CSV table of N, CA and C in Angstrom, one decimal:
chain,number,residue,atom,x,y,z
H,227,UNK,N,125.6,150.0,81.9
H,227,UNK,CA,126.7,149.8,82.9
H,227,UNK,C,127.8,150.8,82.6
H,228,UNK,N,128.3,150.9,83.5
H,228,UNK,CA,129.4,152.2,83.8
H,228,UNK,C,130.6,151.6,82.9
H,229,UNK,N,131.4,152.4,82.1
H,229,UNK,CA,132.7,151.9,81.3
H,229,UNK,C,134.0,152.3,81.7
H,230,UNK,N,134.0,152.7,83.1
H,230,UNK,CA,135.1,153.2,83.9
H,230,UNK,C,134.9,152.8,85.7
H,231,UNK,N,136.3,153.2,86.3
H,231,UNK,CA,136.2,153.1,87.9
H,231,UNK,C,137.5,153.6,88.1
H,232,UNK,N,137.6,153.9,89.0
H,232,UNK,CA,138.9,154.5,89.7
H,232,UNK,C,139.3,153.3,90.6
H,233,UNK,N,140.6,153.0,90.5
H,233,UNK,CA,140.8,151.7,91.7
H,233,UNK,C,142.0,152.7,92.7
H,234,UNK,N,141.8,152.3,94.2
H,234,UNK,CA,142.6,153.2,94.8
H,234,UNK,C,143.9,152.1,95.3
H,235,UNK,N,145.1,152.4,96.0
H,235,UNK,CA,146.2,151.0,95.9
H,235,UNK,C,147.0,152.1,96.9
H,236,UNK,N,147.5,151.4,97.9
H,236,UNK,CA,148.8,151.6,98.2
H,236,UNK,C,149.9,151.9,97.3
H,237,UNK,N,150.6,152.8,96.5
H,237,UNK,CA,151.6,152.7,95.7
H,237,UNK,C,152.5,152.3,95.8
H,238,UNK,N,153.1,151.9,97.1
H,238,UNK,CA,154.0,151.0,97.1
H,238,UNK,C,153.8,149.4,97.3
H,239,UNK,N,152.4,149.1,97.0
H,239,UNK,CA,151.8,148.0,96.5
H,239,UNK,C,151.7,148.1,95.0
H,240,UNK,N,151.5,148.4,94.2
H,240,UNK,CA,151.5,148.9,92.5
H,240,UNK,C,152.3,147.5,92.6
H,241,UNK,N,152.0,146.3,91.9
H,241,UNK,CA,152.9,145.5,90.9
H,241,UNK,C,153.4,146.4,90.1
H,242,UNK,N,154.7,145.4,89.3
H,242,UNK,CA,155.3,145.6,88.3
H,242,UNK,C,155.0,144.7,87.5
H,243,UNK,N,155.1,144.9,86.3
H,243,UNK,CA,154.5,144.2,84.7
H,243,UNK,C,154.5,142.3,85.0
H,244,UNK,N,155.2,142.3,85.3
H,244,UNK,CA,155.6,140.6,85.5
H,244,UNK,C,155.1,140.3,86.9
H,245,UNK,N,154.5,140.6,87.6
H,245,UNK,CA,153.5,140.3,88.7
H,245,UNK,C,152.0,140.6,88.6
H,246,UNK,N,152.1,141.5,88.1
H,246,UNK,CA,150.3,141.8,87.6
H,246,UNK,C,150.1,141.0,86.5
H,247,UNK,N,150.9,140.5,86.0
H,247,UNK,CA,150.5,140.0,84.4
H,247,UNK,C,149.8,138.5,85.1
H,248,UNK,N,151.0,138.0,86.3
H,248,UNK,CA,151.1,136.7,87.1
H,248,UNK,C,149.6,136.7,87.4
H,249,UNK,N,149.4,138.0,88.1
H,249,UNK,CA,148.2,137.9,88.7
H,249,UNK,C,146.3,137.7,87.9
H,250,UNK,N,147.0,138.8,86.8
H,250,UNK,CA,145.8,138.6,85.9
H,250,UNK,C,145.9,136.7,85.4
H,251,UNK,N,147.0,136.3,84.7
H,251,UNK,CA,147.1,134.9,84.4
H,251,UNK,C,146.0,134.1,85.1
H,252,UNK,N,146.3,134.2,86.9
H,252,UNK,CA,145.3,133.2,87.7
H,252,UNK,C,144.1,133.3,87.6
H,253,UNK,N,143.2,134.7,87.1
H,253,UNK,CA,142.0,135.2,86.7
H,253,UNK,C,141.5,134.0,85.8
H,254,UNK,N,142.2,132.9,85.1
H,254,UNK,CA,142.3,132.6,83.6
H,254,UNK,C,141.7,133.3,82.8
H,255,UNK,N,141.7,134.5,83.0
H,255,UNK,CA,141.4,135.1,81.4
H,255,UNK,C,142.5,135.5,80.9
H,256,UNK,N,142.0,135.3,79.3
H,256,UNK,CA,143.8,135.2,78.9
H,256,UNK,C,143.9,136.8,78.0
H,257,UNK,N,143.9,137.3,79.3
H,257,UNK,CA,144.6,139.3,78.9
H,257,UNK,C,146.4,138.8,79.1
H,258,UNK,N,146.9,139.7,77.8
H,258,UNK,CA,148.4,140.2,78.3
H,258,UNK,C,148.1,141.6,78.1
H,259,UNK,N,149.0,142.3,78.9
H,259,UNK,CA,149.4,143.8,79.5
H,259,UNK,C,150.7,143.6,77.9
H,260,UNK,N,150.9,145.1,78.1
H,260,UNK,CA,151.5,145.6,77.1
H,260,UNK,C,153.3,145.2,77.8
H,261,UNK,N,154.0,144.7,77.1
H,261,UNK,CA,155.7,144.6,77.7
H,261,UNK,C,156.0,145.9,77.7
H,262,UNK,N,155.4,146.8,77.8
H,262,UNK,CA,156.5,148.0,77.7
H,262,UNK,C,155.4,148.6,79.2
H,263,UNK,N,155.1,147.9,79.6
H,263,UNK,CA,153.4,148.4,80.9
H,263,UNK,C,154.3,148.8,82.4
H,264,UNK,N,154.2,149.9,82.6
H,264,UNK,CA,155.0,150.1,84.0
H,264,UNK,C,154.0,151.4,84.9
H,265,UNK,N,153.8,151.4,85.9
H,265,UNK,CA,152.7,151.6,86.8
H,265,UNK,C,153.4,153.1,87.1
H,266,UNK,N,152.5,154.4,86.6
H,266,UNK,CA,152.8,155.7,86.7
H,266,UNK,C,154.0,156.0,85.0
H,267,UNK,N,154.2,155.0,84.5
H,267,UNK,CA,155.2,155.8,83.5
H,267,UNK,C,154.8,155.8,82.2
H,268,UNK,N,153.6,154.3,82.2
H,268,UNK,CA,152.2,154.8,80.9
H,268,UNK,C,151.0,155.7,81.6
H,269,UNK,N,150.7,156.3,80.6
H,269,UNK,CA,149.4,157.1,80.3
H,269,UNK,C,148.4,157.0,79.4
H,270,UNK,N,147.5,157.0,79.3
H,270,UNK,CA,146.9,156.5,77.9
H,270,UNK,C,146.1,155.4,77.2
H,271,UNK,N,146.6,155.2,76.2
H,271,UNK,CA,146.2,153.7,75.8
H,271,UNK,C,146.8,152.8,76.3
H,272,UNK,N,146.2,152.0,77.1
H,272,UNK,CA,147.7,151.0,77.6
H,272,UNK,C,147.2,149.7,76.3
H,273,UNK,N,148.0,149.7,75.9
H,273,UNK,CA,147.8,148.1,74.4
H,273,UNK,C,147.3,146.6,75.0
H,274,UNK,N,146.9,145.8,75.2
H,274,UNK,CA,146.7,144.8,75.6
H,274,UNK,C,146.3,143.8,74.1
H,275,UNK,N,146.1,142.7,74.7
H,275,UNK,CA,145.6,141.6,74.1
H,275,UNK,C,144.6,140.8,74.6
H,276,UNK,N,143.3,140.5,74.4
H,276,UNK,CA,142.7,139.1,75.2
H,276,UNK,C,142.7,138.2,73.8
H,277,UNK,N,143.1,137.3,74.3
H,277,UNK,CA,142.9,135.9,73.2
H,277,UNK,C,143.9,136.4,72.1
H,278,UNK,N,144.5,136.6,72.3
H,278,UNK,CA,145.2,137.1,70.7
H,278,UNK,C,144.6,138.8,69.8
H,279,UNK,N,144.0,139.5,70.3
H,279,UNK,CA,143.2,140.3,69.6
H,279,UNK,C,143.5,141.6,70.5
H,280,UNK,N,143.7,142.6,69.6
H,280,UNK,CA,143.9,143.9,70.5
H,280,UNK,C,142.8,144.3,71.5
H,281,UNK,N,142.7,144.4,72.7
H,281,UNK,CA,142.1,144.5,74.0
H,281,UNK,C,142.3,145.8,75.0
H,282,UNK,N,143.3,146.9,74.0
H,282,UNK,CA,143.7,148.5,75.5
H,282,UNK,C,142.7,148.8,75.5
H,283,UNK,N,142.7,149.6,76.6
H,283,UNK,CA,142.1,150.5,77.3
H,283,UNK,C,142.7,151.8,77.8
H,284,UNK,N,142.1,152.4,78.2
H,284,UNK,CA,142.8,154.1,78.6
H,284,UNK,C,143.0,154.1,80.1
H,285,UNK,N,144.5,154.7,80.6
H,285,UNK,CA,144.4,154.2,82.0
H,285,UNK,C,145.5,155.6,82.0
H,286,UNK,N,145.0,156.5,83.6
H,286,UNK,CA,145.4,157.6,84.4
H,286,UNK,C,146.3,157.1,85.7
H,287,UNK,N,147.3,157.1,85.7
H,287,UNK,CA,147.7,157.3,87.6
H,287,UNK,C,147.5,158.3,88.2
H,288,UNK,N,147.5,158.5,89.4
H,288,UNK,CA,147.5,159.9,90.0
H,288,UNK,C,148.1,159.9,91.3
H,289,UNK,N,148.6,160.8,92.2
H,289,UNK,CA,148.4,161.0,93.2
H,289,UNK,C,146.9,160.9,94.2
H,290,UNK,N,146.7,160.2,95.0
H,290,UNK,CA,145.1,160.4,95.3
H,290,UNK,C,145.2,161.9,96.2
H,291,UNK,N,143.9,162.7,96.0
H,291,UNK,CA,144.2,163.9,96.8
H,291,UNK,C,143.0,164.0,97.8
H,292,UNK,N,143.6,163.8,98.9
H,292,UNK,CA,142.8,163.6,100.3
H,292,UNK,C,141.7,164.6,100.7
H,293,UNK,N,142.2,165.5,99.8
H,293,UNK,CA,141.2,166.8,99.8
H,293,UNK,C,139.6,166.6,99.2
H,294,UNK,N,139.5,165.6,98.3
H,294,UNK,CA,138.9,165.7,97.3
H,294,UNK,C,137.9,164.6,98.1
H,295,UNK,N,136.6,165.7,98.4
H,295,UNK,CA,135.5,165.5,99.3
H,295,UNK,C,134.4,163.7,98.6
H,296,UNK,N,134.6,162.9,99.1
H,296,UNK,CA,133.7,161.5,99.4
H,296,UNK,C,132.9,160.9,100.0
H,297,UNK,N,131.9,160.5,100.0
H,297,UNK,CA,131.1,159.7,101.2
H,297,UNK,C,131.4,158.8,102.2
H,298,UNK,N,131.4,158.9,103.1
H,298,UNK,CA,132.2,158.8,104.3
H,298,UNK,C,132.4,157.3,104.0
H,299,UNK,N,131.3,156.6,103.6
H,299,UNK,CA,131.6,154.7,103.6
H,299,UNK,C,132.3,154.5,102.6
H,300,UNK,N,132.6,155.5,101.6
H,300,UNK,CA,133.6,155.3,100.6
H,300,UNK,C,135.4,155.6,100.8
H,301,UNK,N,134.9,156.7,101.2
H,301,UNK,CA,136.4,157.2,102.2
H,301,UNK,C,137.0,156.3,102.8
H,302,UNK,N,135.8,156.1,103.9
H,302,UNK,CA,136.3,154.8,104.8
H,302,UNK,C,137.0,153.4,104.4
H,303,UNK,N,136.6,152.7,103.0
H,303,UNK,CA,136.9,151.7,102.0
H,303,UNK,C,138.1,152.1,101.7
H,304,UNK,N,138.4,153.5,101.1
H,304,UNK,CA,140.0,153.2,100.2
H,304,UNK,C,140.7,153.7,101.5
H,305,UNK,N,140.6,154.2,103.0
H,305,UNK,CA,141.8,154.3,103.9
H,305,UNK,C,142.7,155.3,103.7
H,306,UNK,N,143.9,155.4,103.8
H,306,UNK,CA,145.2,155.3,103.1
H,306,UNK,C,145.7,155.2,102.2
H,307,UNK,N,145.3,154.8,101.1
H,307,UNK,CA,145.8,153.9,99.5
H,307,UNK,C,146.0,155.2,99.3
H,308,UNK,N,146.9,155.7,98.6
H,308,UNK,CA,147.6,157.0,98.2
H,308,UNK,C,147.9,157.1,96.9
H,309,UNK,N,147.2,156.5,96.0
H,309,UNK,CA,147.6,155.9,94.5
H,309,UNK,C,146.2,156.1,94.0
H,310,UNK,N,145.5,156.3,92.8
H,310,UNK,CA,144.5,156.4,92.3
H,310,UNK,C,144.9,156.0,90.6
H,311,UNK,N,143.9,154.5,90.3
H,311,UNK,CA,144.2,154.5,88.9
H,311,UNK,C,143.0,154.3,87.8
H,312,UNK,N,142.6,155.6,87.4
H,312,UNK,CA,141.5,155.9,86.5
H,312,UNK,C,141.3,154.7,85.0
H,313,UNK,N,140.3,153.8,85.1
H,313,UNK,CA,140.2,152.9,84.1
H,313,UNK,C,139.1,153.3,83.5
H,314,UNK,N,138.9,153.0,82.0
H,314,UNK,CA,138.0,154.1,81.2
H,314,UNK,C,138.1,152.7,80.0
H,315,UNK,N,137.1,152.3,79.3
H,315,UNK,CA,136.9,151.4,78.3
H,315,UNK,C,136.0,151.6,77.2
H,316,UNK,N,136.0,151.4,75.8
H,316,UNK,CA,135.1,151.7,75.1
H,316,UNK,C,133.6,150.5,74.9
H,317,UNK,N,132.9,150.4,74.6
H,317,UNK,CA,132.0,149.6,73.8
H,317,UNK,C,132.5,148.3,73.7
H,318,UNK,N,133.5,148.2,73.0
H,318,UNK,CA,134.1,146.9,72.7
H,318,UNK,C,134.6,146.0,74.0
H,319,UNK,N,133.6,145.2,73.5
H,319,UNK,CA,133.7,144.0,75.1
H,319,UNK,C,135.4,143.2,75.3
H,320,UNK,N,135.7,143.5,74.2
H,320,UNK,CA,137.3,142.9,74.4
H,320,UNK,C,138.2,144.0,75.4
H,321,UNK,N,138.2,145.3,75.2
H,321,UNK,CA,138.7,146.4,76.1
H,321,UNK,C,137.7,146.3,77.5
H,322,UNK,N,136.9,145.8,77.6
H,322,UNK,CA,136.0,145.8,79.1
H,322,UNK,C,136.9,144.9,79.7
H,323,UNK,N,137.1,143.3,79.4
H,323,UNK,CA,137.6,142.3,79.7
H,323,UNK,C,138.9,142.9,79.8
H,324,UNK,N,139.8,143.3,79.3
H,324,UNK,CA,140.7,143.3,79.0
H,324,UNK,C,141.0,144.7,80.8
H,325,UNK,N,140.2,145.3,80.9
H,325,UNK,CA,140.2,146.4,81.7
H,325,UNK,C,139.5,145.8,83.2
H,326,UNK,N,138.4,144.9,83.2
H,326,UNK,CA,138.1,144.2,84.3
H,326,UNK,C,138.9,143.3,84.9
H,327,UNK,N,139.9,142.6,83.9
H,327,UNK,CA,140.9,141.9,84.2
H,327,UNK,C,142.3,142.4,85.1
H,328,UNK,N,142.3,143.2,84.7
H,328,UNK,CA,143.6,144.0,85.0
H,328,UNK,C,143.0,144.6,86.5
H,329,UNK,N,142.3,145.2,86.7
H,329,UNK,CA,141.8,145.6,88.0
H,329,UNK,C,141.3,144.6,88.8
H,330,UNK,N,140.6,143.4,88.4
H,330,UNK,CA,140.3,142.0,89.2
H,330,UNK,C,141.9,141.7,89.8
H,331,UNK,N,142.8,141.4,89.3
H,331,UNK,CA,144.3,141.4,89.6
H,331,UNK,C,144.7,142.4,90.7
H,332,UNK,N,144.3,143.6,90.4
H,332,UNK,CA,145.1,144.7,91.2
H,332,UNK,C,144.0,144.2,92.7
H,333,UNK,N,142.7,144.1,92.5
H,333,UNK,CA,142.3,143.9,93.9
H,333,UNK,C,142.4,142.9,94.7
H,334,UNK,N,142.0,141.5,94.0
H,334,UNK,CA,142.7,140.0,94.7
H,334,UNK,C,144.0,140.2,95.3
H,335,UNK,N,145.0,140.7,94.6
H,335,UNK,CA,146.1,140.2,95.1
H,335,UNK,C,147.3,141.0,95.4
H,336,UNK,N,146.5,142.7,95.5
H,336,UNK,CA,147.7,143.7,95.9
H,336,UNK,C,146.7,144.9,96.7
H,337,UNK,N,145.7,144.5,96.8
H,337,UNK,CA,144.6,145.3,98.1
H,337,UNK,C,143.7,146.6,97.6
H,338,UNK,N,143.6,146.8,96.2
H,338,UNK,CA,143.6,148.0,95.8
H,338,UNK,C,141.7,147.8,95.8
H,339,UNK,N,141.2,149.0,95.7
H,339,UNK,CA,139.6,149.1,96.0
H,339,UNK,C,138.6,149.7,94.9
H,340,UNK,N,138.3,149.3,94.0
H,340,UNK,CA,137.5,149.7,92.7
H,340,UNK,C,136.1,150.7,93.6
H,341,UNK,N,136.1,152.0,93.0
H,341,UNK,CA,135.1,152.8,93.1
H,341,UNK,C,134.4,153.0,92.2
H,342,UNK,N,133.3,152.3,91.7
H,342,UNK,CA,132.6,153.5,90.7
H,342,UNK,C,132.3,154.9,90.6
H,343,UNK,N,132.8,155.7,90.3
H,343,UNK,CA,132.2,157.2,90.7
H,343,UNK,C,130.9,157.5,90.3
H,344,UNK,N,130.6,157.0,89.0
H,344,UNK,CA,128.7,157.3,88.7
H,344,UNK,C,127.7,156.6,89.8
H,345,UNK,N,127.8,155.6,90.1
H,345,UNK,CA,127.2,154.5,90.9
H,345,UNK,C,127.3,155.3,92.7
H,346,UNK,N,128.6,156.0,93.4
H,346,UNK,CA,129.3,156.0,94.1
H,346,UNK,C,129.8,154.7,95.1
H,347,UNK,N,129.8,153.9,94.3
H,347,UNK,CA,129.9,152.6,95.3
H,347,UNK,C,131.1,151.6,95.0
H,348,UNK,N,131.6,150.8,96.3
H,348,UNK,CA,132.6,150.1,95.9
H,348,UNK,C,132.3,148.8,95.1
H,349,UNK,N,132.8,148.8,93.9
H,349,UNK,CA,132.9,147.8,93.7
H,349,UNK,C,134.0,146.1,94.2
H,350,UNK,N,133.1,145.5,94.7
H,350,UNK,CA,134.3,143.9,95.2
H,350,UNK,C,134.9,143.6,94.3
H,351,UNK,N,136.2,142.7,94.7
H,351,UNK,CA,137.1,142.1,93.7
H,351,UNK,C,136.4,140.8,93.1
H,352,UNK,N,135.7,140.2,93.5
H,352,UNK,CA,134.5,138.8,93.1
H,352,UNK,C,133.7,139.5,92.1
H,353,UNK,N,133.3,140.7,92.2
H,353,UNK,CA,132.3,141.5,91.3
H,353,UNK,C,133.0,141.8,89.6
H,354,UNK,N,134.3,142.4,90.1
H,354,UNK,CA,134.7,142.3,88.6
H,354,UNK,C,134.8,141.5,87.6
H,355,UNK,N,135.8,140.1,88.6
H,355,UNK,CA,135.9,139.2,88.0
H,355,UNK,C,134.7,138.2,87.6
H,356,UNK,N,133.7,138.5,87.8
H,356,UNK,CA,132.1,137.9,87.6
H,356,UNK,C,132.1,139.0,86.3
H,357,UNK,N,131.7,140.4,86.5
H,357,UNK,CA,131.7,141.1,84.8
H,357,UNK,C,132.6,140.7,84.0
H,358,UNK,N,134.1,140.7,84.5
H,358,UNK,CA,134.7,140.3,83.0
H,358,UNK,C,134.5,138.9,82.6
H,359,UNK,N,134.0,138.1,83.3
H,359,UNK,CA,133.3,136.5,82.6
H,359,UNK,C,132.1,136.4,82.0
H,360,UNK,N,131.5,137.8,82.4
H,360,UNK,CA,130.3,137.8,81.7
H,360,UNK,C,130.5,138.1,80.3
H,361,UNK,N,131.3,139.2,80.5
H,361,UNK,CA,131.9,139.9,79.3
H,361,UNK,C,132.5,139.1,78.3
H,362,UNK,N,133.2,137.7,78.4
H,362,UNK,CA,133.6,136.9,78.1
H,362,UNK,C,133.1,136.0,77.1
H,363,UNK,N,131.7,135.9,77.7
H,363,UNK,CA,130.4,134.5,77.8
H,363,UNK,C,129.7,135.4,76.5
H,364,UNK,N,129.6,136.9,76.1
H,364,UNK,CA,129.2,137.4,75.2
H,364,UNK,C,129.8,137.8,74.4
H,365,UNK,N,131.1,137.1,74.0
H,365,UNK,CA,131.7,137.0,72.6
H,365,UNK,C,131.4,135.9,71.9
């Protein structure tokens, strides 16, 4: 299975730390986002926790660049969204969870559209949140 996706967002849909956190909460999986987490001003590792246990993962913002040639039913899926946020996870099923969570959030409940690039396919917001419970059920 692929350890990354690009999720695409309106940026001026982007939660801020205390709304995505809200959002992941209703997931009930119990990821927290890092307090210092703000949308384009980390890069990197973003630190998390699931269950009490370190859970980051590596996360890119970007400009999306309209130029940047895609399959038309894929194009067609992200629209508009002018935001692109590269999610990338290691092995460790606690950083999967911790990274499926966070993107299950961004899609439920702020519009944003998970692409796998290996796969080229969208992934649904029901889809993630099904992996990160799988992910879950195998700890």
């Amino acid at each position: 299975m692929a350890r990354r996706h690009i999720l695409y967002i309106e940026r001026g849909k982007l939660p801020d730390r205390a709304a995505h956190q809200k959002a992941i909460d209703a997931t009930k999986i119990a990821v927290s986002l890092d307090h210092d987490y703000a949308p384009f001003a980390v890069e990197g590792y973003l630190p998390c926790t699931f269950d009490g246990e370190d859970a980051g993962f590596d996360i890119r913002f970007a400009e999306r660049d309209p130029a940047v040639a895609l399959p038309a039913e894929i194009a067609e899926a992200i629209g508009g969204r002018d935001a692109q946020v590269a999610i990338k996870w290691s092995s460790d099923p606690r950083e999967k969870i911790a990274a499926l969570a966070f993107s299950t959030a961004l899609a439920k409940d702020f519009g944003a559209v998970a692409h796998d690039p290996d796969k080229d396919k969208i992934i649904a917001a029901d889809a993630l949140l099904k992996q990160a419970k799988a992910a879950q059920d195998e700890l």
